[in-house]
PDB file of C-alpha atoms in Angstrom:
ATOM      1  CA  UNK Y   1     -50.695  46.447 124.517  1.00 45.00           C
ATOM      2  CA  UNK Y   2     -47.503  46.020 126.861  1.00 41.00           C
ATOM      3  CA  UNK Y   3     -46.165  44.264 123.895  1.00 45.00           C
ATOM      4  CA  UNK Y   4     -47.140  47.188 121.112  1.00 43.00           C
ATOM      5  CA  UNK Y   5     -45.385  49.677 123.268  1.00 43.00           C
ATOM      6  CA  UNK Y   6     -42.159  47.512 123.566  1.00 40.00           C
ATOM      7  CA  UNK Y   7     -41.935  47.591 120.040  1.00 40.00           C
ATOM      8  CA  UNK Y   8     -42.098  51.059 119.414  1.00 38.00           C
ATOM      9  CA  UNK Y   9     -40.066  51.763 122.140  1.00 40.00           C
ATOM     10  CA  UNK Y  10     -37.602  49.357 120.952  1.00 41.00           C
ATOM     11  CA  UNK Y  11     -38.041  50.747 117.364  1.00 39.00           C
ATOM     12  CA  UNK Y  12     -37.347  54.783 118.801  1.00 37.00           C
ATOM     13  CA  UNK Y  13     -33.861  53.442 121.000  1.00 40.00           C
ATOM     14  CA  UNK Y  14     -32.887  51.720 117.720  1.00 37.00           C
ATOM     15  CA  UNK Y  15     -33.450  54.664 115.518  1.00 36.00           C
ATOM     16  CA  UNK Y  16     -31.549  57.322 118.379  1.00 38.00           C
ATOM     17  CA  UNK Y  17     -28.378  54.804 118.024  1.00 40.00           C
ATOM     18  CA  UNK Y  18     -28.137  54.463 114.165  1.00 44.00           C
ATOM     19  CA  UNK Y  19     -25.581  56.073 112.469  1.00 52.00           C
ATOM     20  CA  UNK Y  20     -26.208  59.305 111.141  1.00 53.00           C
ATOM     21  CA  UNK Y  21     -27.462  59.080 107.278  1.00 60.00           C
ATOM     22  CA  UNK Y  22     -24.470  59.613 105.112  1.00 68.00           C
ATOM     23  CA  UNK Y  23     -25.515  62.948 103.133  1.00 63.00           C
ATOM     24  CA  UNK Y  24     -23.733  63.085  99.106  1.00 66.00           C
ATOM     25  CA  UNK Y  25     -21.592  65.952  99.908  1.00 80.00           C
ATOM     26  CA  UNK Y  26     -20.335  67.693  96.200  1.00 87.00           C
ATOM     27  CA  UNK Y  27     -17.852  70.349  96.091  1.00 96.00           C
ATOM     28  CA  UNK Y  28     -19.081  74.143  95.336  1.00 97.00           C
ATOM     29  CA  UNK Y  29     -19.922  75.897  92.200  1.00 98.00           C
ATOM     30  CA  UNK Y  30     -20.436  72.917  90.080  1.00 98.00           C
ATOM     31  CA  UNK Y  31     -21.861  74.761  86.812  1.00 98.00           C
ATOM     32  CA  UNK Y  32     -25.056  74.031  85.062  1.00 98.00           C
ATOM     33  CA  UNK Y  33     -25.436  71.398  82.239  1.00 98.00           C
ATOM     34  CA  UNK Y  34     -25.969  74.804  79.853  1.00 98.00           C
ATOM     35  CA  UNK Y  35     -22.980  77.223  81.367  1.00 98.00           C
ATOM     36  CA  UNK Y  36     -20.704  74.623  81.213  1.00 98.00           C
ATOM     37  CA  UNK Y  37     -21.399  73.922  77.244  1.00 98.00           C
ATOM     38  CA  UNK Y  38     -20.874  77.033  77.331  1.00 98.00           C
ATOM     39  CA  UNK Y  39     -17.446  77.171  79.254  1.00 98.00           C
ATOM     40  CA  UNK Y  40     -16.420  74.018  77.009  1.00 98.00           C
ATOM     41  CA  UNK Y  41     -17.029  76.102  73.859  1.00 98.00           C
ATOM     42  CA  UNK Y  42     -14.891  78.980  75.070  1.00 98.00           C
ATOM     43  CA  UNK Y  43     -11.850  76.602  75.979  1.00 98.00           C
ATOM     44  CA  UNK Y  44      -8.619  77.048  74.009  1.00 98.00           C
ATOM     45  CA  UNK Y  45      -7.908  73.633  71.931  1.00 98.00           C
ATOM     46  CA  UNK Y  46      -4.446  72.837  72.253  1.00 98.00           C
ATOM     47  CA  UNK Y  47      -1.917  70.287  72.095  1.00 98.00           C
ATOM     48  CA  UNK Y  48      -0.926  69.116  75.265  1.00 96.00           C
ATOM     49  CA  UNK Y  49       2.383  71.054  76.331  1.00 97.00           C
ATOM     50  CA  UNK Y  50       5.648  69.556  78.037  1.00 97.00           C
ATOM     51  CA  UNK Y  51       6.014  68.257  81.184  1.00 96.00           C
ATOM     52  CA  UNK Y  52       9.639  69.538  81.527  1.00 97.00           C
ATOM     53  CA  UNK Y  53      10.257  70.991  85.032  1.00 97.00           C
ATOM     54  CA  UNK Y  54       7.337  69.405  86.368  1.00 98.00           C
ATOM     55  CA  UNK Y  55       7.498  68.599  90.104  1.00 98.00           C
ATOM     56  CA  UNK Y  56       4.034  68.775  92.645  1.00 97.00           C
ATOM     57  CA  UNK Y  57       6.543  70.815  95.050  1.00 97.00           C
ATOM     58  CA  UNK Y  58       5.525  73.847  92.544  1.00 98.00           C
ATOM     59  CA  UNK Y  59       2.280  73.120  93.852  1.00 98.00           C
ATOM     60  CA  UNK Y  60       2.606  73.820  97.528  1.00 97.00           C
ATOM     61  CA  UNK Y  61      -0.255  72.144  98.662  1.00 96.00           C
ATOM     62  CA  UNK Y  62      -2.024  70.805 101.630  1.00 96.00           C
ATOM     63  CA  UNK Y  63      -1.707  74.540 103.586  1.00 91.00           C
ATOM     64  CA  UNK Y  64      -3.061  76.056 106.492  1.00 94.00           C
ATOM     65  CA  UNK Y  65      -6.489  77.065 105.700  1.00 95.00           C
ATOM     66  CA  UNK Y  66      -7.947  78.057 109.612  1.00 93.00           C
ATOM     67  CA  UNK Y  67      -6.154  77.162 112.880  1.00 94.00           C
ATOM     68  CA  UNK Y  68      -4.711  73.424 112.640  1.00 94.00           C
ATOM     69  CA  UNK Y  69      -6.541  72.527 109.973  1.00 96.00           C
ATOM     70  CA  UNK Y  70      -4.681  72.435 106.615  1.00 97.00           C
ATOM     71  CA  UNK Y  71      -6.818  71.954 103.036  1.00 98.00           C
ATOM     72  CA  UNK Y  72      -7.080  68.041 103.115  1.00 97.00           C
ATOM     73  CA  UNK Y  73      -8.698  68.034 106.903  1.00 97.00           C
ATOM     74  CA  UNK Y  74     -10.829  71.097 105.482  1.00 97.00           C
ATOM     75  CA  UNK Y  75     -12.215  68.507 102.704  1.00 98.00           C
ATOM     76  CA  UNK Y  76     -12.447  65.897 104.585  1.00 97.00           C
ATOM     77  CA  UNK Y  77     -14.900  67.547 106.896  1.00 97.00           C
ATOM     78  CA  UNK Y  78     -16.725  69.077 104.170  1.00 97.00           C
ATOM     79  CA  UNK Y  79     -17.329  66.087 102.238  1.00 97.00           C
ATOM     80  CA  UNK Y  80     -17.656  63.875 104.842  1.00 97.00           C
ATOM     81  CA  UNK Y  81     -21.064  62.947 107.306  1.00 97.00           C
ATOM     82  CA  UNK Y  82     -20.404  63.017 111.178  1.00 96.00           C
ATOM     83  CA  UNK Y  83     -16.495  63.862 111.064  1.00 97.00           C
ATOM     84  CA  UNK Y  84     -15.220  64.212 114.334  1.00 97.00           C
ATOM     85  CA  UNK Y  85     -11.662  65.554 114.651  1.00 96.00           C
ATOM     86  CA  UNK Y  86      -8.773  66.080 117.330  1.00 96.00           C
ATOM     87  CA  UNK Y  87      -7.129  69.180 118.539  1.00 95.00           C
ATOM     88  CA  UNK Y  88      -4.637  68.908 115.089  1.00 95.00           C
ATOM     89  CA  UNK Y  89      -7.638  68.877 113.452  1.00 96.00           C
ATOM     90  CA  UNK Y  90      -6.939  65.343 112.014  1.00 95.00           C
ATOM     91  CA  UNK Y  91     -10.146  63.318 111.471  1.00 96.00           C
ATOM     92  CA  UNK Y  92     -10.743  60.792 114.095  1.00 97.00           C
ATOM     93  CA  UNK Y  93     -13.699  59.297 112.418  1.00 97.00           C
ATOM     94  CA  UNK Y  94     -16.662  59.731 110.418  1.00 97.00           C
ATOM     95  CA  UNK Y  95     -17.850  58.392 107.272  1.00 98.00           C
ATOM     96  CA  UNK Y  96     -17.353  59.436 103.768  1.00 98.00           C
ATOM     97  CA  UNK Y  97     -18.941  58.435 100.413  1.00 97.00           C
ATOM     98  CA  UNK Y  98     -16.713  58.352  97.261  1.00 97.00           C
ATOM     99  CA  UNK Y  99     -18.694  59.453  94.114  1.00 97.00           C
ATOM    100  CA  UNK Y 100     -15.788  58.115  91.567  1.00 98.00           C
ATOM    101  CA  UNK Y 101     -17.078  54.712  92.789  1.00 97.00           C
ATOM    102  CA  UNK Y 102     -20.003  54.547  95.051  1.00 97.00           C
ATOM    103  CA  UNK Y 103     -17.728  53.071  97.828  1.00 97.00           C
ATOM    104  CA  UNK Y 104     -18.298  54.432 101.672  1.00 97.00           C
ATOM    105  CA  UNK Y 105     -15.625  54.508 104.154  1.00 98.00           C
ATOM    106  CA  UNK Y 106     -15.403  55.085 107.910  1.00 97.00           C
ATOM    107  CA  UNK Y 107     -11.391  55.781 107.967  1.00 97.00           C
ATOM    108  CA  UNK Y 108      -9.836  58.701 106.551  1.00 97.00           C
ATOM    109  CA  UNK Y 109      -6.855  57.138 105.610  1.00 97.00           C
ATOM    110  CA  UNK Y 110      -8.845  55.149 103.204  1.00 98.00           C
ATOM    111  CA  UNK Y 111      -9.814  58.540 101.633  1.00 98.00           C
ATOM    112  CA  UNK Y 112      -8.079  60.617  99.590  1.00 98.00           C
ATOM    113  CA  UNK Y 113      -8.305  64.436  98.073  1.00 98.00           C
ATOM    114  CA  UNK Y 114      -8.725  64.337  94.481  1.00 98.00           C
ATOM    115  CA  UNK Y 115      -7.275  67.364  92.381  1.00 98.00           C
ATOM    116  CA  UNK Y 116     -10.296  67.011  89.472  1.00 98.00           C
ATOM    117  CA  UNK Y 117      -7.635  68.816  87.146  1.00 98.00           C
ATOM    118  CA  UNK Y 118      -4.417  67.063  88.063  1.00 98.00           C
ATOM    119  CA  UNK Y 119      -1.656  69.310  89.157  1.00 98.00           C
ATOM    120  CA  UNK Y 120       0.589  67.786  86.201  1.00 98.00           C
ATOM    121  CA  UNK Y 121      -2.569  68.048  83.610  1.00 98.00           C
ATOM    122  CA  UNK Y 122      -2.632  71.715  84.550  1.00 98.00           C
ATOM    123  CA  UNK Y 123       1.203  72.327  84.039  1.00 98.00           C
ATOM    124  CA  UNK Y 124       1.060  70.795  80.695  1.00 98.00           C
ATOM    125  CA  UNK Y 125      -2.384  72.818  79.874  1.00 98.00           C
ATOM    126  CA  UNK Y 126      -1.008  76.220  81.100  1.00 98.00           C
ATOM    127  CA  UNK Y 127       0.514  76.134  84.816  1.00 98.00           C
ATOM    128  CA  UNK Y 128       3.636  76.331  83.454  1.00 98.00           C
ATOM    129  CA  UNK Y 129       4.403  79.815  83.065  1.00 98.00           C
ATOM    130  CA  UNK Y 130       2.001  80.459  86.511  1.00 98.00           C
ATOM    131  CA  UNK Y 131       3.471  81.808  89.766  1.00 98.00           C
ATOM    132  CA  UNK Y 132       3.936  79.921  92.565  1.00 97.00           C
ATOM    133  CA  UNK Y 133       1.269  82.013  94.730  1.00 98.00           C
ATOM    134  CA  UNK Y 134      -1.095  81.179  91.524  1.00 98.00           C
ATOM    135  CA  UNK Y 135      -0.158  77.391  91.133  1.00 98.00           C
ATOM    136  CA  UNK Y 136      -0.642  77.108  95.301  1.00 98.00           C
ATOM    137  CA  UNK Y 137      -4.340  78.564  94.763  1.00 98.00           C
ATOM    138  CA  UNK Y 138      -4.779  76.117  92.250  1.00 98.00           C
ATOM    139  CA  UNK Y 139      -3.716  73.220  94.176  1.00 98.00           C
ATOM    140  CA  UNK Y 140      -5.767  74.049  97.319  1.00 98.00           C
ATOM    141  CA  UNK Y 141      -8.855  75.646  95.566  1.00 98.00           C
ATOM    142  CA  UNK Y 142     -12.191  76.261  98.381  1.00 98.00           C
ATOM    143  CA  UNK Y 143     -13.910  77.926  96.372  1.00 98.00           C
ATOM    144  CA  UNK Y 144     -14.514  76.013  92.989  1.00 98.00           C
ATOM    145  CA  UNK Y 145     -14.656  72.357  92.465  1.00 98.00           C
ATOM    146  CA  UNK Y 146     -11.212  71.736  92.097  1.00 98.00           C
ATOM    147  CA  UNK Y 147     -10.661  69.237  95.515  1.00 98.00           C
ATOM    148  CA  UNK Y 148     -13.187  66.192  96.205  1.00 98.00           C
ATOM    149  CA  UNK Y 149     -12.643  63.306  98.876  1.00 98.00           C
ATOM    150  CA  UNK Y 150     -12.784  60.069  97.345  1.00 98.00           C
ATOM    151  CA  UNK Y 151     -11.537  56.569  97.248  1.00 98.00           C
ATOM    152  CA  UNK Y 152      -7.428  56.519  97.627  1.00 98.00           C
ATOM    153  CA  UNK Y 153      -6.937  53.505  95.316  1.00 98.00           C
ATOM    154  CA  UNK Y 154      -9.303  54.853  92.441  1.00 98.00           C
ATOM    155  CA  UNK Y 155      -7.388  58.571  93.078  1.00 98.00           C
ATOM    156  CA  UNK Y 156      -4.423  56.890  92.611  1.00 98.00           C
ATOM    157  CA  UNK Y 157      -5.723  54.578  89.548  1.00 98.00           C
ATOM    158  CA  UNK Y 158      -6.838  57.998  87.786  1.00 98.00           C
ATOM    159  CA  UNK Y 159      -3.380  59.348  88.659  1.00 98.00           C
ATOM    160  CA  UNK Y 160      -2.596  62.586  85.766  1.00 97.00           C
ATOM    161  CA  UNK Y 161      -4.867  60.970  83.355  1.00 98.00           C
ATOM    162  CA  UNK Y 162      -7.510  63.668  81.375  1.00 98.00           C
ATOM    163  CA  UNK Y 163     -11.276  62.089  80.640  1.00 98.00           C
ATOM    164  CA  UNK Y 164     -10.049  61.000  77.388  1.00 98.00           C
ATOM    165  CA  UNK Y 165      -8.194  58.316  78.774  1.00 98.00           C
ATOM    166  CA  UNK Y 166      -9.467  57.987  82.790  1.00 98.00           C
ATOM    167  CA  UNK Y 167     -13.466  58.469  84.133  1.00 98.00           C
ATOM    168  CA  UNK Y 168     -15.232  57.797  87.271  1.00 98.00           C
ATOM    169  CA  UNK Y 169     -15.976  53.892  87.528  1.00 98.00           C
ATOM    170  CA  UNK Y 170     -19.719  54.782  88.081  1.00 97.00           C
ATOM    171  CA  UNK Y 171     -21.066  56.153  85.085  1.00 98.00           C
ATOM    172  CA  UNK Y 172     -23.946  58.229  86.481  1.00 97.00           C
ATOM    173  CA  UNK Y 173     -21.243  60.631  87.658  1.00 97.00           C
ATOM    174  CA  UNK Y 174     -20.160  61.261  84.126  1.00 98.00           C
ATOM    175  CA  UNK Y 175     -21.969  64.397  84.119  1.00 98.00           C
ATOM    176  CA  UNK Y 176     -21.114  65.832  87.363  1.00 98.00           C
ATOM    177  CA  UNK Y 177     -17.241  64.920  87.123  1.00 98.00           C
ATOM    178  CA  UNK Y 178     -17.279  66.926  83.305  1.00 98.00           C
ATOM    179  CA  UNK Y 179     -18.861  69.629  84.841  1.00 98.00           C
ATOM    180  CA  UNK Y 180     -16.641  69.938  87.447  1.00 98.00           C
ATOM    181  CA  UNK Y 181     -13.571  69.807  85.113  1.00 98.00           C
ATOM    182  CA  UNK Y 182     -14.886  71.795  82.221  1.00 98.00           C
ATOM    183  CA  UNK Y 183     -15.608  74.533  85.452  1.00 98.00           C
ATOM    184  CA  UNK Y 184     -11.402  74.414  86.813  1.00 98.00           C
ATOM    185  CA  UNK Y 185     -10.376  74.885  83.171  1.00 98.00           C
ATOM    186  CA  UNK Y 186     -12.196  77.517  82.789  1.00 98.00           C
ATOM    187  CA  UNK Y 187     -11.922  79.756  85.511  1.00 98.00           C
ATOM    188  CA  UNK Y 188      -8.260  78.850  85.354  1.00 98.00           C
ATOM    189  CA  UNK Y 189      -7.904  79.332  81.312  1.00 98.00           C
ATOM    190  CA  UNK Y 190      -6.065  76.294  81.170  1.00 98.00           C
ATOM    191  CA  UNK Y 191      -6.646  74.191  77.500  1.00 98.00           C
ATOM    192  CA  UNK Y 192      -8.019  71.441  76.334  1.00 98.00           C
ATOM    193  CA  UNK Y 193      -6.797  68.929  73.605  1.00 98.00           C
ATOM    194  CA  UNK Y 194      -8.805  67.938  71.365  1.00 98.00           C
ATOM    195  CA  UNK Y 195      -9.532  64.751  72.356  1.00 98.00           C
ATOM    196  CA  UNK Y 196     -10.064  65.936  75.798  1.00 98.00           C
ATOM    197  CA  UNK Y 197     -12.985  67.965  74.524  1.00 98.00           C
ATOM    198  CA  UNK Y 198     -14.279  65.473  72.787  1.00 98.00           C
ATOM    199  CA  UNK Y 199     -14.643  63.024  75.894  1.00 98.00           C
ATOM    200  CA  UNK Y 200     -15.910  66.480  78.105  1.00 98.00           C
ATOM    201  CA  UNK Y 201     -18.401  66.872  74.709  1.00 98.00           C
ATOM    202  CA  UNK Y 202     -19.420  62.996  75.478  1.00 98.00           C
ATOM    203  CA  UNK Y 203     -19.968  62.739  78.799  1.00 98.00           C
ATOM    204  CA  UNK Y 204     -22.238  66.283  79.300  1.00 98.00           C
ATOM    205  CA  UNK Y 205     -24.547  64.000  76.963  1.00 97.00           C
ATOM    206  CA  UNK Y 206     -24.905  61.878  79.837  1.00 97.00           C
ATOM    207  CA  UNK Y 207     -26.638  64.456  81.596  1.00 97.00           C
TER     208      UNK Y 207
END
C-alpha cells in the first residue's frame, strides 16, 4: 500500500515539475480554405516589378508596440509557451515551436520573426509607391498574419523567395503558410505573378 502511494505521489511531484506543454501558437486571422480561394481569385496577376530603391530601412520595423516591448518581443511572447521576459521586455526564456520545420527551441536567439510576405517581395508586388507610415504597418503587422516566430536558419534559407521557388520544409503546413500569404496580399492589394499563383493554387490543394 505504502508502496502504491509512493508511486502516485512520485507520479503527481513529477507531473507539477514538467515543463509546461508547448501549445502551436498561429498568428491571427488566418482565412478559411474557401475565403482565401476566394482572395487568390481576386489578386492582380502581374509581373514581378523592380527592385530599384529597395532598402528594409523603408520598412521601419521592429517598433515600439506597448512599454519596452518592440514588435519582435511582442511575437515572441505570442507565439511562444511559458516566455518569461526582463524589465526591457527581452525574452529570458521560454520555448517556442517553429511550424516552417517542426523544430522547438528554448532560446530566443535561435528564433526568428518571419515577414510571410517578404518586405522586398512586397516592394516589387506594390510597396513601392507606399508611404513610409504604410510600408512600417506592413512590416510590423498585429493584426493579420503577416509576422510568425520560427526557426532563424530556415527564415534566413527562405530569405525574399515567393512559394514558387521557397515552402515550409514540413509539408503539412502547406496549407496554412498559403493561407497566410494569399491573406497579406490581399488585404494589402499587393500582386501575384503568375507562377506565384500557381504554387498558392497548389498548395491550398493540400488542404
Amino acid at each position: 500500500m505504502k508502496s502504491t502511494a509512493f508511486a502516485v505521489l512520485s507520479l503527481v511531484a513529477l507531473a507539477s515539475t514538467a515543463p509546461a506543454a508547448l501549445v502551436a501558437r498561429a498568428p491571427p486571422n488566418i482565412p478559411s480554405y474557401s475565403t482565401a480561394q476566394t482572395e487568390l481569385g481576386g489578386l492582380r496577376v502581374a509581373a514581378q516589378g523592380s527592385s530599384t530603391g529597395y532598402s528594409r530601412d523603408l520598412f521601419p520595423h521592429w517598433g515600439t508596440v506597448s512599454g519596452t516591448c518592440n514588435t519582435r518581443e511582442t511575437v515572441l511572447k505570442r507565439d511562444g509557451t511559458s516566455v518569461v521576459t526582463d524589465s526591457a521586455c527581452t525574452s529570458t526564456s521560454g520555448r517556442w515551436y517553429s511550424p516552417y520545420d517542426g523544430a522547438t527551441w528554448s532560446l530566443a536567439s535561435d528564433v526568428d520573426i518571419d515577414h510571410v510576405v517578404p518586405l522586398s517581395n512586397a516592394w516589387k508586388s506594390g510597396a513601392a509607391s507606399w508611404t513610409t507610415s504604410r510600408r512600417q504597418t506592413f512590416a510590423n503587422d498585429l493584426t493579420y498574419p503577416q509576422l510568425i516566430a520560427v526557426t532563424d536558419n530556415v527564415n534566413q534559407a527562405k530569405g525574399d523567395q515567393g512559394p514558387e521557388a521557397w515552402k515550409p520544409p514540413v509539408t503539412s503546413y502547406y496549407c496554412t503558410y498559403a493561407k497566410m500569404w494569399i491573406r497579406v496580399k490581399s488585404v494589402y492589394s499587393l500582386t501575384v505573378t503568375s507562377a506565384e499563383k500557381s504554387a498558392l493554387t497548389s498548395m491550398l490543394n493540400s488542404c
